[in-house]
Backbone as JSON, one array per atom type, in Angstrom:
{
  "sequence": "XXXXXXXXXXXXXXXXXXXXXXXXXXXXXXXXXXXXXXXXXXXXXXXXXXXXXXXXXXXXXXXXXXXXXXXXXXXXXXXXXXXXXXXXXXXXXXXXXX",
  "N": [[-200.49, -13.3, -4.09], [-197.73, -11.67, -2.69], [-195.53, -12.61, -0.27], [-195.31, -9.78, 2.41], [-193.55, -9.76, 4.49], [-190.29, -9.8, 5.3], [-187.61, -12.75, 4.35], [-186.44, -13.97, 6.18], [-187.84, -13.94, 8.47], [-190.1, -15.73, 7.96], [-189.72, -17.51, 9.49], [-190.21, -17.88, 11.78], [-192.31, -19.25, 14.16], [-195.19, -20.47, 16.19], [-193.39, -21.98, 18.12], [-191.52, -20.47, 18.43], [-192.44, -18.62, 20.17], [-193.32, -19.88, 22.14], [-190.58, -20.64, 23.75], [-189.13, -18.09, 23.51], [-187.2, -17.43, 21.82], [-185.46, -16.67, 18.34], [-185.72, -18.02, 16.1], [-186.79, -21.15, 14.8], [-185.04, -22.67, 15.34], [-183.22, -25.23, 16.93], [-180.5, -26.38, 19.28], [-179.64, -30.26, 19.94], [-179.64, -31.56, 22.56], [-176.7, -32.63, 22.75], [-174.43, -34.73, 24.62], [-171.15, -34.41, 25.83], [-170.63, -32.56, 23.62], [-172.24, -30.48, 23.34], [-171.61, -27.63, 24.8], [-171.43, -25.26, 27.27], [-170.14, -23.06, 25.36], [-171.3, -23.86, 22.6], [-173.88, -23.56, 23.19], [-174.26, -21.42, 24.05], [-173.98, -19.97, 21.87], [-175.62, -20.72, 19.95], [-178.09, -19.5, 20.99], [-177.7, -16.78, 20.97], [-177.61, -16.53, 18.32], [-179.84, -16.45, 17.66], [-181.83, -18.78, 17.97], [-182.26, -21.93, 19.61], [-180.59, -22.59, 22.18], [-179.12, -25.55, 23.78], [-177.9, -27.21, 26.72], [-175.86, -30.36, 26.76], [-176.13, -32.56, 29.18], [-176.25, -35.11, 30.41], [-175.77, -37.21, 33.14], [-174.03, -35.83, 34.39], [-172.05, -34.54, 36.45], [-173.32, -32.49, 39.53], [-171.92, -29.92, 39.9], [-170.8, -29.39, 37.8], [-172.71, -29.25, 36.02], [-173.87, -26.76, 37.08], [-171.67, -25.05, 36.35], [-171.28, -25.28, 33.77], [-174.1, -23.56, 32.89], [-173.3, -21.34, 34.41], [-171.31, -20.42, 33.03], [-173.44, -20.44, 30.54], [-174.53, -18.45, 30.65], [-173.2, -15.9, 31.16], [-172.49, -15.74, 28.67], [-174.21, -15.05, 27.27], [-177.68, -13.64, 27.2], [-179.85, -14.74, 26.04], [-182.42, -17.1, 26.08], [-182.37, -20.7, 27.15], [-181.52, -23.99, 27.89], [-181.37, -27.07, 29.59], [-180.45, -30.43, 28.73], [-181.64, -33.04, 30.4], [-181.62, -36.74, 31.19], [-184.17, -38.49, 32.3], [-184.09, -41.55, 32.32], [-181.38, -42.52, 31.47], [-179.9, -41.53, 33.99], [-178.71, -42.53, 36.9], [-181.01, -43.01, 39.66], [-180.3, -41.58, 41.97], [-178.23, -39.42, 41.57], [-180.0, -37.79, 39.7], [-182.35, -37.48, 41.76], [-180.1, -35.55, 43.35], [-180.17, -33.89, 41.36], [-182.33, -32.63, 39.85], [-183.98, -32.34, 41.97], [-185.48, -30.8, 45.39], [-183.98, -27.7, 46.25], [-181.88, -26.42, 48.22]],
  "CA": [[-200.02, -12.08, -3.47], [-196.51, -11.82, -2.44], [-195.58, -12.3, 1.12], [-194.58, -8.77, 3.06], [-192.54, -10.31, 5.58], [-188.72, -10.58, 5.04], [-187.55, -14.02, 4.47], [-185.8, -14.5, 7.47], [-188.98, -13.67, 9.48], [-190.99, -16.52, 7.29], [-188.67, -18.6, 10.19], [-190.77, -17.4, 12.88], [-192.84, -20.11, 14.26], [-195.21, -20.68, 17.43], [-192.68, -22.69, 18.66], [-190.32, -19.63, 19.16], [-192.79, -18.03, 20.93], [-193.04, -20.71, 23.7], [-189.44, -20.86, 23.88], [-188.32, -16.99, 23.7], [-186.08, -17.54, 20.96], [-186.11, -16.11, 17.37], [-185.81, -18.85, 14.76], [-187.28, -22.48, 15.4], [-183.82, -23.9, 15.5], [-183.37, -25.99, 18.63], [-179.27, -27.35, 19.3], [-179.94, -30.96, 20.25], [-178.47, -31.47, 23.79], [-175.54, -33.83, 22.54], [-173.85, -34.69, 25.5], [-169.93, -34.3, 25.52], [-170.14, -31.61, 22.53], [-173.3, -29.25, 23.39], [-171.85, -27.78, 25.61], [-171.77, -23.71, 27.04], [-169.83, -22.59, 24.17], [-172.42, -24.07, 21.3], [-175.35, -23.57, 23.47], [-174.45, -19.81, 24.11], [-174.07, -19.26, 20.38], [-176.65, -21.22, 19.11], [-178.73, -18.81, 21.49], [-177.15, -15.63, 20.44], [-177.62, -16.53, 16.87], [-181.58, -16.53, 17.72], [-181.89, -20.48, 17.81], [-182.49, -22.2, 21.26], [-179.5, -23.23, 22.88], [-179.53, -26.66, 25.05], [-177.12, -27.7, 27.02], [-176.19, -31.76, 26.67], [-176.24, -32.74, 30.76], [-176.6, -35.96, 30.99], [-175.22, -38.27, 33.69], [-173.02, -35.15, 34.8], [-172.32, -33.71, 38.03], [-174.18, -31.11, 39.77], [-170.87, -28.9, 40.07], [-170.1, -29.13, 36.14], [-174.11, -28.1, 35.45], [-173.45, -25.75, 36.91], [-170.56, -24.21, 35.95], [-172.04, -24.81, 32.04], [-174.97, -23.12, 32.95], [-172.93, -20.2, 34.85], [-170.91, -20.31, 31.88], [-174.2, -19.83, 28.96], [-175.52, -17.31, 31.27], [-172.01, -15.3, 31.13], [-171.75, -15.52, 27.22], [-175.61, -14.79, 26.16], [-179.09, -13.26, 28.06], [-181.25, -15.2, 25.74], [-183.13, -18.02, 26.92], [-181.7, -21.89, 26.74], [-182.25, -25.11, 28.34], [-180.73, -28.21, 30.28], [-180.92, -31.73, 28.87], [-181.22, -34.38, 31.43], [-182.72, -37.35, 30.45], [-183.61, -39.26, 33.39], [-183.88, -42.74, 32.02], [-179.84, -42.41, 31.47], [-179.23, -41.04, 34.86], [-178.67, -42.82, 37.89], [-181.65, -42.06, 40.47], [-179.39, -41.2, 43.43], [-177.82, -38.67, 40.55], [-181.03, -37.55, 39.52], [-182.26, -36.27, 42.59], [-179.73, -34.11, 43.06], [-179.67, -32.51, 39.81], [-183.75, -31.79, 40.17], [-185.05, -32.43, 43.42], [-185.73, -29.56, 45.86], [-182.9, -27.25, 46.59], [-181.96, -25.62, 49.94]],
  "C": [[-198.69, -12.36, -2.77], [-196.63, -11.58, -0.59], [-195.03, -10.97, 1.82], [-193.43, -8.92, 3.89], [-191.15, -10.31, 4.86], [-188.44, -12.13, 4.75], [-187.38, -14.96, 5.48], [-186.62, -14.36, 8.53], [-190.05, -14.55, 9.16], [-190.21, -17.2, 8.62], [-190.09, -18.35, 11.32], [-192.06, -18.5, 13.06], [-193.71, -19.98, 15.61], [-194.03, -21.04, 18.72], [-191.76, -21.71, 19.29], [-190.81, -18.46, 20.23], [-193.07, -18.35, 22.45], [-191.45, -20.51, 24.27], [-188.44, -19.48, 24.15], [-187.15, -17.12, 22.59], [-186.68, -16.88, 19.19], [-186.67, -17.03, 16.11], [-186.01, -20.22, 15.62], [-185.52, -23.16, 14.73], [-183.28, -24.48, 17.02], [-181.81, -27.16, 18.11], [-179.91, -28.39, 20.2], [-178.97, -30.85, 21.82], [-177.48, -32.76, 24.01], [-174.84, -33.76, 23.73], [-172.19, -34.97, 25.07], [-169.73, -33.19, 24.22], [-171.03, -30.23, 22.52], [-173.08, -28.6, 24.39], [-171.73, -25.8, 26.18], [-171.48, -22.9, 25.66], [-170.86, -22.34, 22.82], [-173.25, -23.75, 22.07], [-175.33, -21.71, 23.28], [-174.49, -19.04, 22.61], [-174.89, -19.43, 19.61], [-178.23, -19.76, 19.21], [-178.88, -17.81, 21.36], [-177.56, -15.32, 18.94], [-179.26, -16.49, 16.41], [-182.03, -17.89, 17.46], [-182.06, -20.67, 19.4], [-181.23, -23.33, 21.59], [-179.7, -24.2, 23.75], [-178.34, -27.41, 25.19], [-176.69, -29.41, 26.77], [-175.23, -32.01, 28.26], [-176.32, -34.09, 31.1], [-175.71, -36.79, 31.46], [-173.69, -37.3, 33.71], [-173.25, -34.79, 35.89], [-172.98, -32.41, 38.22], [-173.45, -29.87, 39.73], [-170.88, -28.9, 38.88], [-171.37, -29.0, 35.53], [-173.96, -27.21, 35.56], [-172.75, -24.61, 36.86], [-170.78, -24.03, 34.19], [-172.98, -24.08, 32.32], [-174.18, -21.63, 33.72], [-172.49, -19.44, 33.36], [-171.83, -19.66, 30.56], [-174.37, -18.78, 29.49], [-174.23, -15.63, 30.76], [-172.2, -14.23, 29.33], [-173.22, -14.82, 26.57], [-176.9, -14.23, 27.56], [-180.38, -14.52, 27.84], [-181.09, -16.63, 26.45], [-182.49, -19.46, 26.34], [-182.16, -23.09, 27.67], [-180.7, -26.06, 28.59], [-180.98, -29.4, 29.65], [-180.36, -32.55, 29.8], [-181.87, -35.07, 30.98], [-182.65, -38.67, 31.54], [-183.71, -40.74, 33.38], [-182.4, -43.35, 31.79], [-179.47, -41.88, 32.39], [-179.97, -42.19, 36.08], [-179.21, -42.1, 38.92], [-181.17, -41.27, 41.41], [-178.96, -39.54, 42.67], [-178.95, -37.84, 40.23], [-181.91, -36.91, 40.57], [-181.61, -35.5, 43.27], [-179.9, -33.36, 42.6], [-181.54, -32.07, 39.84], [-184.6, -31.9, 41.59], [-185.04, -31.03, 43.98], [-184.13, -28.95, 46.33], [-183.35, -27.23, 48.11], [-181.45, -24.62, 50.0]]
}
């Protein structure tokens, strides 16, 4: 029996339902190249946008993250990866605000 669905809706995965996104495509969070630009389009394009964060300052998070927010609604993500970040560094960027 033939599938009803469109093709482009065969994409549709759990995965995009955790995530808020349309198509299970997930930008890796390359650091130095992932950065608002690709994430906001990846996001736009119904894919899950992720920033690449790591072993950056807390001012230039978030100014990428002001930045995806600017260019797109849909939903996206931060990589930090805290085995490559310096702890001191590290709680900044997640510890408790104020």
């Amino acid at each position: 029996m033939p599938n009803p669905r469109p093709p482009h809706q065969n994409l549709r995965t759990p995965v995009c339902d955790l995530l808020g996104c349309e198509h299970p495509i997930l930008l890796a969070g390359m650091g130095g190249v992932a950065r608002s630009e690709l994430a906001a389009a990846v996001a736009e394009a119904g894919g899950y946008g992720i920033l690449g964060m790591v072993r950056e300052s807390p001012k230039l998070i978030s100014q990428e993250i002001d930045a995806v927010r600017a260019r797109t609604t849909k939903p996206f993500a931060v990589n930090l990866i805290p085995a490559a970040t310096a702890p001191v560094l590290l709680a900044r960027l997640v510890g408790p605000r104020r």
